[in-house]
mmCIF file of C-alpha atoms in Angstrom:
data_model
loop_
_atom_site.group_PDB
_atom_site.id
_atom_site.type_symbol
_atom_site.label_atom_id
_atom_site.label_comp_id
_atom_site.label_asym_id
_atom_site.label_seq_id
_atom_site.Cartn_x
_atom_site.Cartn_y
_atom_site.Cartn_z
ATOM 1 C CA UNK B 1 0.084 -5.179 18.780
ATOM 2 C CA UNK B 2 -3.534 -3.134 19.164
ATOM 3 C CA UNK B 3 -5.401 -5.596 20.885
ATOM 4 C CA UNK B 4 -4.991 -3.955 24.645
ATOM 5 C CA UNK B 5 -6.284 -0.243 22.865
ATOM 6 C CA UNK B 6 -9.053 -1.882 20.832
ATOM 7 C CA UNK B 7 -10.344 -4.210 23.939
ATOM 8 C CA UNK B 8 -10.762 -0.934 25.765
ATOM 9 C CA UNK B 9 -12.173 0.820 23.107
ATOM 10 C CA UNK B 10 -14.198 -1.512 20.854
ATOM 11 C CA UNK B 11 -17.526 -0.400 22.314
ATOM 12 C CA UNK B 12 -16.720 3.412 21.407
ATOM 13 C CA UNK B 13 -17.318 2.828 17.826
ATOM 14 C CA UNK B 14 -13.899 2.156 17.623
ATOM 15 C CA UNK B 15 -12.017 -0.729 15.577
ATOM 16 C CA UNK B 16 -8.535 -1.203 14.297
ATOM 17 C CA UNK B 17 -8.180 -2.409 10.775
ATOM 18 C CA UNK B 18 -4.491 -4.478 10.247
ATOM 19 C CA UNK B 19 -3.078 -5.518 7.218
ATOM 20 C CA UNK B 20 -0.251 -7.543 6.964
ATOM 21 C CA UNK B 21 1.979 -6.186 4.059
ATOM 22 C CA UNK B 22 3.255 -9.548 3.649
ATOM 23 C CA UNK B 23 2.334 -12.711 1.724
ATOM 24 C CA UNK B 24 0.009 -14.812 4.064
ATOM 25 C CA UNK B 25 2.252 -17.961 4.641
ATOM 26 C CA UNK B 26 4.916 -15.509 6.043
ATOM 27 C CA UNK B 27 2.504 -13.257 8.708
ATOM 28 C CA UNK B 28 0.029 -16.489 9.913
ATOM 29 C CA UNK B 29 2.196 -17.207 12.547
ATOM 30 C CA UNK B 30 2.178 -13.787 14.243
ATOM 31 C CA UNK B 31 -1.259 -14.088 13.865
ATOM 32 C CA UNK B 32 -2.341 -17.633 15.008
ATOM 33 C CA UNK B 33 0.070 -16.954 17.916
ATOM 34 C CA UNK B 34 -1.118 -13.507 18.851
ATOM 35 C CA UNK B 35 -4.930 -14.350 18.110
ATOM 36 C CA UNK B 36 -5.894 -10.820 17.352
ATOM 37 C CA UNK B 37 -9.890 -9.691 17.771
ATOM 38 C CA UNK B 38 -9.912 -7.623 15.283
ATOM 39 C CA UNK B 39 -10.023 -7.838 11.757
ATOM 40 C CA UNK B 40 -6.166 -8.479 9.925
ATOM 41 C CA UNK B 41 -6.104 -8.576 6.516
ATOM 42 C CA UNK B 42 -3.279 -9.991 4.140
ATOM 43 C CA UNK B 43 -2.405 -7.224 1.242
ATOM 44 C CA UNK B 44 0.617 -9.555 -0.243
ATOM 45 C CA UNK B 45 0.650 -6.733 -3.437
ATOM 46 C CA UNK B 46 0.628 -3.849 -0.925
ATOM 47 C CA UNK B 47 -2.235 -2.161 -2.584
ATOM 48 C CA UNK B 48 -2.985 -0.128 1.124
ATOM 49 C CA UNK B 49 0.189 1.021 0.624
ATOM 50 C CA UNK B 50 -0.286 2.457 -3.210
ATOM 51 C CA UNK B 51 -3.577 3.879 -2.202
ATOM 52 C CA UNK B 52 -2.276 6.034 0.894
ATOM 53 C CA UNK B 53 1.286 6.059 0.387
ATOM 54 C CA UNK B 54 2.373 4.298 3.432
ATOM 55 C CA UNK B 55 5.893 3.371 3.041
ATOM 56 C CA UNK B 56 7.013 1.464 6.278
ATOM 57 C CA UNK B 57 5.735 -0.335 9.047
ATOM 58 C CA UNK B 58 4.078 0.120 11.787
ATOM 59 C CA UNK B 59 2.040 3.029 9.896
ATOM 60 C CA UNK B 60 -1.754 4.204 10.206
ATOM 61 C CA UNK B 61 -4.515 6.140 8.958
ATOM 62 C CA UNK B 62 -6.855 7.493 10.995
ATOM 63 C CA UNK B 63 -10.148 7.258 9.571
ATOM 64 C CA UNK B 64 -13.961 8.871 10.610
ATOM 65 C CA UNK B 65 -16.546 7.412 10.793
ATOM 66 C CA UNK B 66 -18.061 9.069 7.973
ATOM 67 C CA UNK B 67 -14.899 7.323 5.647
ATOM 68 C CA UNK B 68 -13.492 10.173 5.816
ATOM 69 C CA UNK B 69 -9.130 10.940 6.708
ATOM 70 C CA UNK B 70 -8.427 12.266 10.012
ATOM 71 C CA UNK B 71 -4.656 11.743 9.879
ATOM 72 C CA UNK B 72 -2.984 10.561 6.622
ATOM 73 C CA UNK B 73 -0.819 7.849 6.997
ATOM 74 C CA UNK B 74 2.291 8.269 9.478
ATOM 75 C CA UNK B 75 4.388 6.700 11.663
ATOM 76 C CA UNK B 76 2.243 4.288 14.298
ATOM 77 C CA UNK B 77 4.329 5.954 16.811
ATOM 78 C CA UNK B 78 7.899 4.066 16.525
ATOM 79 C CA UNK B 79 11.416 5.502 17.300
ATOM 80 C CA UNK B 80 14.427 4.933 15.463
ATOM 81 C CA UNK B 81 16.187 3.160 19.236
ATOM 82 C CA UNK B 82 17.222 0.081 16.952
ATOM 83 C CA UNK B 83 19.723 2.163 15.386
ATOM 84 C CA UNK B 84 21.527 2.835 18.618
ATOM 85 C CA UNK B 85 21.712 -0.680 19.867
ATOM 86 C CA UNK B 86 24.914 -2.257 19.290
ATOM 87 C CA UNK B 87 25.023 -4.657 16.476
ATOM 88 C CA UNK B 88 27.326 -6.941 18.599
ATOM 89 C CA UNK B 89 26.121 -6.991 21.985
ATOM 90 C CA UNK B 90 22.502 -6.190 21.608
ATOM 91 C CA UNK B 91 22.694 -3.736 23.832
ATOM 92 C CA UNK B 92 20.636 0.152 23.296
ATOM 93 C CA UNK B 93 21.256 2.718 25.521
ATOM 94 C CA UNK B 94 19.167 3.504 28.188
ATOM 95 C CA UNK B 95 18.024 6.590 27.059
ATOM 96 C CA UNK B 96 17.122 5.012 23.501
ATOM 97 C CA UNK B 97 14.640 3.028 25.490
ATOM 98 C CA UNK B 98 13.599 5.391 27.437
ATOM 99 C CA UNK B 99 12.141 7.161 24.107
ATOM 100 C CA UNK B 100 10.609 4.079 22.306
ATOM 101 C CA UNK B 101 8.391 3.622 25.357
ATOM 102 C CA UNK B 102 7.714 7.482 25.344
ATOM 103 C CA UNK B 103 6.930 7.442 21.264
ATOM 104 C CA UNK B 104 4.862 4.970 22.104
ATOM 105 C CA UNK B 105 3.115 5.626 25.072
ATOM 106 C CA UNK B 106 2.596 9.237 23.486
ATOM 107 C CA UNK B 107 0.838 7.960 20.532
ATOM 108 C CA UNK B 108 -1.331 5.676 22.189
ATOM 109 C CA UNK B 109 -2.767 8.089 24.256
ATOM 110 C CA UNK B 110 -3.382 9.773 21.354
ATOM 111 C CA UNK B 111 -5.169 7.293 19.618
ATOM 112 C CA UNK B 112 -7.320 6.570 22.865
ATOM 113 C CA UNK B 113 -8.090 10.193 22.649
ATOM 114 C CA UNK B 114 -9.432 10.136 19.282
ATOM 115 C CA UNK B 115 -11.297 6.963 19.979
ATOM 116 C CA UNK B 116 -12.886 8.770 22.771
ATOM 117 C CA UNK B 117 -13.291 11.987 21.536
ATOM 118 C CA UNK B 118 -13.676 11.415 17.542
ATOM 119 C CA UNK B 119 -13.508 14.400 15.464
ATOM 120 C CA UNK B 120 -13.307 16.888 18.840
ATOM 121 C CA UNK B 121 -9.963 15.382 19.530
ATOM 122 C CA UNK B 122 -7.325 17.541 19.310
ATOM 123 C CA UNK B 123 -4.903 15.065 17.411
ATOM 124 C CA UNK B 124 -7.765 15.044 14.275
ATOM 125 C CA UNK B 125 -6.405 17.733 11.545
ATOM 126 C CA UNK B 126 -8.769 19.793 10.322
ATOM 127 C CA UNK B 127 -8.931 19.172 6.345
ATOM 128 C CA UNK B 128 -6.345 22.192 5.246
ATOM 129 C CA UNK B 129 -3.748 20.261 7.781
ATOM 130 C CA UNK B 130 -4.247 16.682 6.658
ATOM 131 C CA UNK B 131 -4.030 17.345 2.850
ATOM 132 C CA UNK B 132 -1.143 19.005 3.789
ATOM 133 C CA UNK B 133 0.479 15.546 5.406
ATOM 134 C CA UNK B 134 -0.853 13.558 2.543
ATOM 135 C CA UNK B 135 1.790 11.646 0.588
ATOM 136 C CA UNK B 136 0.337 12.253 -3.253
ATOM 137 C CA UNK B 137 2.064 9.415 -5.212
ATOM 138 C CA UNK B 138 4.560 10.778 -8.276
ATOM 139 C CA UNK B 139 4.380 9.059 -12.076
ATOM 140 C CA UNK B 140 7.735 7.409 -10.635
ATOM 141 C CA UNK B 141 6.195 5.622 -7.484
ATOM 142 C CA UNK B 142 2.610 4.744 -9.459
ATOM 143 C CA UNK B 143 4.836 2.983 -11.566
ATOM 144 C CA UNK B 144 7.004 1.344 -8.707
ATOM 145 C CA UNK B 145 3.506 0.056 -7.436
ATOM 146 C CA UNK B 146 2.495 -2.348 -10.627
ATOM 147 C CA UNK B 147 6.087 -3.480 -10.712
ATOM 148 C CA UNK B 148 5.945 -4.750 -7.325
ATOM 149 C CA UNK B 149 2.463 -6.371 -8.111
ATOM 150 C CA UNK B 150 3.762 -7.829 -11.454
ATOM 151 C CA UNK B 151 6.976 -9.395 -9.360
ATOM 152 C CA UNK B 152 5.058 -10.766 -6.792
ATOM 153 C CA UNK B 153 3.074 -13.005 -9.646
ATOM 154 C CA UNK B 154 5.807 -14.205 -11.401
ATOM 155 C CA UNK B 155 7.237 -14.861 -7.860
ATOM 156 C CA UNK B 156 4.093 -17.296 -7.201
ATOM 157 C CA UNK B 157 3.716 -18.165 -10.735
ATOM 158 C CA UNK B 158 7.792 -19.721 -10.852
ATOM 159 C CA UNK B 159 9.835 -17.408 -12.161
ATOM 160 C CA UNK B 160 11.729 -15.773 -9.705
ATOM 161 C CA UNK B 161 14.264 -14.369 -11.990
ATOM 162 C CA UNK B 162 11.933 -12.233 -13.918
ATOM 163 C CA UNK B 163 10.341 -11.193 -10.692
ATOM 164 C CA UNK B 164 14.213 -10.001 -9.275
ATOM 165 C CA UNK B 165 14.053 -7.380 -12.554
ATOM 166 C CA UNK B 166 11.011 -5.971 -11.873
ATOM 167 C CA UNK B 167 11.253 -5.871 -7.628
ATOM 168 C CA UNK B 168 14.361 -4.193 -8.446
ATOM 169 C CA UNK B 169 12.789 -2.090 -10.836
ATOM 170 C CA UNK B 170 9.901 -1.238 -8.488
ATOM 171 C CA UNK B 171 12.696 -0.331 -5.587
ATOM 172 C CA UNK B 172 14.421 1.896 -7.884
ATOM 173 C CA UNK B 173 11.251 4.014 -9.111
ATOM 174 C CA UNK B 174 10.174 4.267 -5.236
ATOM 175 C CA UNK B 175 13.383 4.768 -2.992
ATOM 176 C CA UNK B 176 11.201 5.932 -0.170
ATOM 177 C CA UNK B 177 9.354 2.388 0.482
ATOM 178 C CA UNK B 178 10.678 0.296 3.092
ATOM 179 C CA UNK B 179 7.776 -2.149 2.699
ATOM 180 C CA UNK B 180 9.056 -2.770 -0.726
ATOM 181 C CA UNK B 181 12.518 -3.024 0.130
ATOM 182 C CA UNK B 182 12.168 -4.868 2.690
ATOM 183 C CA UNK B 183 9.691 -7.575 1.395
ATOM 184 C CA UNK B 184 11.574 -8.360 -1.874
ATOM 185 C CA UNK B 185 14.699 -8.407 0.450
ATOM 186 C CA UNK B 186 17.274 -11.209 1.396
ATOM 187 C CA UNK B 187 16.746 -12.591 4.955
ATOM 188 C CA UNK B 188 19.275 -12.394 7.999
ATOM 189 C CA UNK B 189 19.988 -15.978 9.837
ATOM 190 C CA UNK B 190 17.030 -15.287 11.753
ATOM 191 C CA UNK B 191 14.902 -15.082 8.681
ATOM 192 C CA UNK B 192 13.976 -11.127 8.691
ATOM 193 C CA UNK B 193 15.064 -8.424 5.838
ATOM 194 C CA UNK B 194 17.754 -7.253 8.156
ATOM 195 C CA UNK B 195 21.005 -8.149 6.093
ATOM 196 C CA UNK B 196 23.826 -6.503 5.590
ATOM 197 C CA UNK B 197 22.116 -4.439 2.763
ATOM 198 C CA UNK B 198 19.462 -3.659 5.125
ATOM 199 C CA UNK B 199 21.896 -2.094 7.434
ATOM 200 C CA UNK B 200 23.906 -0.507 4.741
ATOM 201 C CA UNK B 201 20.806 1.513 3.472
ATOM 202 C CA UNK B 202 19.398 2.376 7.291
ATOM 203 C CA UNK B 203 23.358 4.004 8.045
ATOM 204 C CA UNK B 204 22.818 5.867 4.933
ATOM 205 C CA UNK B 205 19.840 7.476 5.892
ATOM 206 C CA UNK B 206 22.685 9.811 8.003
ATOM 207 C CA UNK B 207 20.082 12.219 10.086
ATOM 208 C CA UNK B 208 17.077 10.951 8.529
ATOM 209 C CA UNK B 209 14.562 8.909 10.701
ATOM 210 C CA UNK B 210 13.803 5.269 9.516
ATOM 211 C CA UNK B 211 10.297 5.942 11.691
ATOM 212 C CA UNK B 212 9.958 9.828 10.569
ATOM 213 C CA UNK B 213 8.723 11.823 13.585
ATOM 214 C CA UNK B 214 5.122 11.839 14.139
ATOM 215 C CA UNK B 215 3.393 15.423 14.606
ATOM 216 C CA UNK B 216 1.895 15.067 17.538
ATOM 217 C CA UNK B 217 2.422 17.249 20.768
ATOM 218 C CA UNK B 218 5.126 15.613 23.108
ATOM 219 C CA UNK B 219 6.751 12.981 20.271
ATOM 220 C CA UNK B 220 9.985 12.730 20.601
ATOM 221 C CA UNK N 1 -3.437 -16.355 -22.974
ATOM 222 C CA UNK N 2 -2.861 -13.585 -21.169
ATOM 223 C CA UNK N 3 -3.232 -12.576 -18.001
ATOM 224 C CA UNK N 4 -3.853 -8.776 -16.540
ATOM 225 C CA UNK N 5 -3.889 -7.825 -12.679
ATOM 226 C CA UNK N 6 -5.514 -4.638 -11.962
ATOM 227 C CA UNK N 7 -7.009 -3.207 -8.991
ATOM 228 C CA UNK N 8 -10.141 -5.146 -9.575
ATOM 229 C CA UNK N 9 -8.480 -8.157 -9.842
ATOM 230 C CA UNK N 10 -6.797 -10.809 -11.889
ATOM 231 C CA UNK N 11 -8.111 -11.542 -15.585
ATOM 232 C CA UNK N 12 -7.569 -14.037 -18.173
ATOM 233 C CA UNK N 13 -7.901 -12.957 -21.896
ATOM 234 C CA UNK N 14 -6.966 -14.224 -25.620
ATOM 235 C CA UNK N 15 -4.751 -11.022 -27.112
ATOM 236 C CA UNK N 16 -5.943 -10.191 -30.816
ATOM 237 C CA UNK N 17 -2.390 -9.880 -31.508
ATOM 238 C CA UNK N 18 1.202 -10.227 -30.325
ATOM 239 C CA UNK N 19 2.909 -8.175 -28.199
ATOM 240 C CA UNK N 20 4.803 -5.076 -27.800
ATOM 241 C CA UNK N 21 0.972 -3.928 -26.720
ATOM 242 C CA UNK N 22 -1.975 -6.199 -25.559
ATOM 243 C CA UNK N 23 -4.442 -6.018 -28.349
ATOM 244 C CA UNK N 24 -7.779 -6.916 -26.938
ATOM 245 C CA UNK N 25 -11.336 -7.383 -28.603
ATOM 246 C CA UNK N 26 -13.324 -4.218 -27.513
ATOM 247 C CA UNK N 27 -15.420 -6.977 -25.290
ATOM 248 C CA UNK N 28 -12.374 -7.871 -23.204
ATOM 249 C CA UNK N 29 -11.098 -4.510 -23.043
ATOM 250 C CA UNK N 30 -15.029 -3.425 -21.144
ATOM 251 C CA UNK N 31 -14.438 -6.434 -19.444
ATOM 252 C CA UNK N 32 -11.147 -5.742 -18.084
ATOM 253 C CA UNK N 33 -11.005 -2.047 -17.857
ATOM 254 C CA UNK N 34 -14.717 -1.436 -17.698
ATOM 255 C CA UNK N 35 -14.104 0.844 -20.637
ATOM 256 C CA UNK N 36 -17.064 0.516 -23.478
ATOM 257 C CA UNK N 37 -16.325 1.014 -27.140
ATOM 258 C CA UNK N 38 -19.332 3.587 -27.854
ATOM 259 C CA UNK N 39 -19.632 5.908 -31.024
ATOM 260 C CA UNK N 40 -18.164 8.817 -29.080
ATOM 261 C CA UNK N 41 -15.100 6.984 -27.642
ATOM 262 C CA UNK N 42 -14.041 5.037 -25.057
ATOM 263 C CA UNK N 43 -16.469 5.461 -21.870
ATOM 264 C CA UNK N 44 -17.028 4.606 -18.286
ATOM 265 C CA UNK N 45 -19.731 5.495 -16.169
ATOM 266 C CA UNK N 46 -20.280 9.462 -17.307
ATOM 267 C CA UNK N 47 -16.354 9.342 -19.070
ATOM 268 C CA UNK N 48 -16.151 9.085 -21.971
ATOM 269 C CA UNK N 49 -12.516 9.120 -24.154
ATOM 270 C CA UNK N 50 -12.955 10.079 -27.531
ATOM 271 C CA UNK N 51 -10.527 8.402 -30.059
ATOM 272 C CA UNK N 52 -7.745 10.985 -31.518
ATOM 273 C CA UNK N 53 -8.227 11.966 -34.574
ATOM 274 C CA UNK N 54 -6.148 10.330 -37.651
ATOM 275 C CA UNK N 55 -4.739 7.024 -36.889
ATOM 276 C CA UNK N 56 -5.535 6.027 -33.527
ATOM 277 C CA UNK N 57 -2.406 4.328 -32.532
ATOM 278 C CA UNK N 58 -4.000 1.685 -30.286
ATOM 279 C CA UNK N 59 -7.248 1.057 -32.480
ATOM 280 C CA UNK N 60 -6.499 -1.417 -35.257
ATOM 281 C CA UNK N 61 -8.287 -1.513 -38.965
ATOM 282 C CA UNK N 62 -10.097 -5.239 -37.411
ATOM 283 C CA UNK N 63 -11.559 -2.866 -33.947
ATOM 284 C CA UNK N 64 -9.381 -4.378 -31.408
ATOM 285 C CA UNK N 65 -7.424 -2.376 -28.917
ATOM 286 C CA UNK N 66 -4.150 -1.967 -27.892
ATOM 287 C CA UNK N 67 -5.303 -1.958 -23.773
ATOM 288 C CA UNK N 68 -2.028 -1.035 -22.948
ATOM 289 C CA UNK N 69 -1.429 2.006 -25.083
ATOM 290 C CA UNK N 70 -5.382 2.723 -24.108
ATOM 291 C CA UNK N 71 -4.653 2.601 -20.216
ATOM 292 C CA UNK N 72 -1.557 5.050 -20.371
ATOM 293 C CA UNK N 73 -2.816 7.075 -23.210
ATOM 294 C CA UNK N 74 -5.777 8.069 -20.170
ATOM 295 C CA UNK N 75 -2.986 8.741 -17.118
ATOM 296 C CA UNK N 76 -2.873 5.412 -15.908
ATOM 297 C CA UNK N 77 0.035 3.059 -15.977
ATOM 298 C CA UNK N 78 0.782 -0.293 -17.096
ATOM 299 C CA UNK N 79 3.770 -2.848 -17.147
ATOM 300 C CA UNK N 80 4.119 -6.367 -18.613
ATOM 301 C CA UNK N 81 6.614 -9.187 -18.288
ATOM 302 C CA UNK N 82 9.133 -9.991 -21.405
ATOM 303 C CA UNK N 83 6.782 -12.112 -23.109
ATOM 304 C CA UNK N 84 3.690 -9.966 -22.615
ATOM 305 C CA UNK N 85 1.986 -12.693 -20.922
ATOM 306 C CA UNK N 86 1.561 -11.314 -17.512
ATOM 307 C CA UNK N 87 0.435 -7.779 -17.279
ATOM 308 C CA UNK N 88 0.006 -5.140 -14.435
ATOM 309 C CA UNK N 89 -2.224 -2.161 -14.587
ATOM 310 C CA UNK N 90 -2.678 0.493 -11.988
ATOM 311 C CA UNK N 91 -4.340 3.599 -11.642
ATOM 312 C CA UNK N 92 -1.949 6.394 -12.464
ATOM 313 C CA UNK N 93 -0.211 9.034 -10.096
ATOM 314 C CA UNK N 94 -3.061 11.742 -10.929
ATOM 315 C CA UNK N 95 -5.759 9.546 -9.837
ATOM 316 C CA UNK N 96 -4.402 8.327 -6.874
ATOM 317 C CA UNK N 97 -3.603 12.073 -6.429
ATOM 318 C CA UNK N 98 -6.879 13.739 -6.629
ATOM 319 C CA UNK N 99 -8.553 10.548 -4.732
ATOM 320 C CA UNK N 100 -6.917 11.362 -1.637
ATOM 321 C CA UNK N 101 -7.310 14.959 -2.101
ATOM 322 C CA UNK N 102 -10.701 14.658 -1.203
ATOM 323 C CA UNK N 103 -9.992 12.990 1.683
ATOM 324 C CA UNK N 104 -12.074 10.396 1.475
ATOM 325 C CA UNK N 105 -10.574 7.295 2.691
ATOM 326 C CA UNK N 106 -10.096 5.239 -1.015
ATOM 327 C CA UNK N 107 -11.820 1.937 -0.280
ATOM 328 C CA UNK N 108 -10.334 -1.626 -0.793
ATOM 329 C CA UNK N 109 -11.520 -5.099 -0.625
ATOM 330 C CA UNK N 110 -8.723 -8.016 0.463
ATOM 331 C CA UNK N 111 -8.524 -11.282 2.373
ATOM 332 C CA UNK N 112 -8.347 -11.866 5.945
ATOM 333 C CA UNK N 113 -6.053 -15.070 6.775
ATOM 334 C CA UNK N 114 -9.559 -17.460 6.420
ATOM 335 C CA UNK N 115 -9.385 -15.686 3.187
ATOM 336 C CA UNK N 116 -12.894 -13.924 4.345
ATOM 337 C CA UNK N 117 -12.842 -10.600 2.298
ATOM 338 C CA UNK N 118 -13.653 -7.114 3.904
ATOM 339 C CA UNK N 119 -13.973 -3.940 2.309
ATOM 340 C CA UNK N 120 -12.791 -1.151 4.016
ATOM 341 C CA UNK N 121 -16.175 0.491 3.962
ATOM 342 C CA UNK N 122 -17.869 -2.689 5.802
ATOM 343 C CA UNK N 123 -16.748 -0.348 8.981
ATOM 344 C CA UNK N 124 -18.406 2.967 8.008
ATOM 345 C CA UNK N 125 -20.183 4.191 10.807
ATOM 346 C CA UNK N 126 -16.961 3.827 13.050
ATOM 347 C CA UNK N 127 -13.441 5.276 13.868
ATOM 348 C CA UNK N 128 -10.845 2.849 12.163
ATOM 349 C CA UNK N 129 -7.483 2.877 12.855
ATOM 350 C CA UNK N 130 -6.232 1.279 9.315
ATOM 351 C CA UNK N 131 -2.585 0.151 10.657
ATOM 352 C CA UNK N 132 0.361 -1.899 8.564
ATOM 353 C CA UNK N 133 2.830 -4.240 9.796
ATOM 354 C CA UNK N 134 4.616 -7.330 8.136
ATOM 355 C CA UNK N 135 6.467 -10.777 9.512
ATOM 356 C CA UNK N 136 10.238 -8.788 7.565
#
């Protein structure tokens, strides 16, 4: 998904970091087939996600090169188009389309920008602006987190049952997660978490984005 | 046996006693927690906990510790399957909190699909875009 950005940018101290919120039987063969150059890690207990409080994917962090945040983690520049496409024919409206490529295209050149530019780039936050944007965890969703973790061993250790209390534990404490929705989540025929449920809890979102808008100059 | 995940990792210990709690020797609990048992409490690095006054409610007359009670007694939190056999610790909401306050980037260590481990910090020096996405 970053390989174009990070071929063009690798030698300006640049490097993208992925991590597959996923166990690593499920997420090998995106990455055997895509054959990524950079590093892609396997977090099957989502611990990236406790640590910054990313809830979905695609998200990012944008991070100096002195370790330090440049933009908390956010939306990697999606739009919501899915939700427009008809759930018989396929089909999303032109205009739907139109603004995926744009969120996209908008956010990439931002990232180039920052890869370019670093910390003069106009799409770093000063520190004031990205504590602001940071998603500080509540007792609830610390909780959620070692739930989750605890499911996913009895999971692998055989006892799925057990696991099914504490996933839907974990879900309840942290309504906001997608990424653990969606990974302790029945499968649609074509074997993603896109089931009726799924679909059921995206329509209830009403106005509410599924990819929240990114703050950045020209997003849609 | 028991076992206890925490950020660290996964650990294997004999519980002193049976659950509700996980009642560890002080040993495990360092070894585990990297909490000591020192005459002015429970410490870590320059932290020290001291033990409440009265009965301590997860410090038994034999010395061993009830890790659970220990870990949420400090902010943290910590849940456990129905047998207490399995446990999960994590740091607690204030931690994470004040660790990304400071905006510096909390570090991690986990396994690339050769199972190669990288820590976050194995790319100071340059800009990393840290990005999620999953197979669901």
């Amino acid at each position: 998904m970053w390989q174009q950005i990070y071929d063009a940018m690798k030698d300006k101290g640049f490097v993208v970091v992925a991590v597959a919120m996923d166990t690593a039987e499920a997420a090998r063969p995106y990455v055997d087939a895509a054959k990524p150059a950079y590093p892609c890690l396997v977090d099957r207990d989502h611990r990236v996600a406790a640590l910054y409080g990313m809830v979905n994917v695609p998200e990012a962090v944008w991070i100096d090169e002195n370790g330090r945040i440049a933009r908390p983690a956010e939306n990697a520049g999606s739009w919501d188009g899915f939700r427009r496409r008809d759930r018989t024919t396929g089909i999303m409206p032109k205009e739907d389309v139109d603004l995926i490529v744009r969120a996209k295209r908008t956010y990439m050149d931002a990232v180039r920008d920052w890869a370019i530019n670093g910390a003069a780039s106009r799409h770093v936050f000063d520190e004031e602006a990205a504590r602001a944007r940071l998603r500080p965890p509540s007792e609830d969703v610390a909780l959620a987190h070692v739930h989750f973790r605890l499911g996913g061993h009895l999971l692998r250790t055989g006892r799925p049952d057990e696991a099914l209390t504490h996933f839907e534990e974990a879900r309840r404490l942290h309504p906001d997660s997608w990424t653990i929705w969606r990974q302790t989540a029945g499968r649609n025929d074509q074997g993603f978490a896109a089931n009726a449920d799924f679909w059921a809890r995206v329509d209830a979102l009403g106005e509410s984005r599924y990819y929240p808008r990114v703050d950045m100059e020209g997003m849609p | 046996m028991a076992v206890v995940l925490t950020d660290q990792g996964e650990f294997e210990a004999a519980p002193r006693r049976s659950p509700p709690g996980l009642w560890l020797n002080t040993r495990d609990l360092a070894r585990i927690t990297g909490f000591e048992a020192k005459p002015e409490g429970f410490c870590k690095g320059d932290i020290c906990v001291p033990v409440p006054h009265g009965v301590a409610r997860y410090v038994d007359e034999a010395g061993n510790i009830d890790a659970a009670a220990f870990w949420r007694h400090i902010g943290n939190v910590a849940v456990r399957d129905k047998a207490g056999e399995v446990w999960a610790f994590g740091a607690g909401a204030g931690e994470r909190a004040q660790a990304l306050e400071t905006l510096e980037a909390p570090d991690f260590e986990l396994p690339d699909f050769d199972g190669r481990l990288h820590r976050l910090s194995d790319y100071r020096g340059q800009k990393v875009f840290l990005s999620s996405w999953a197979s669901w």
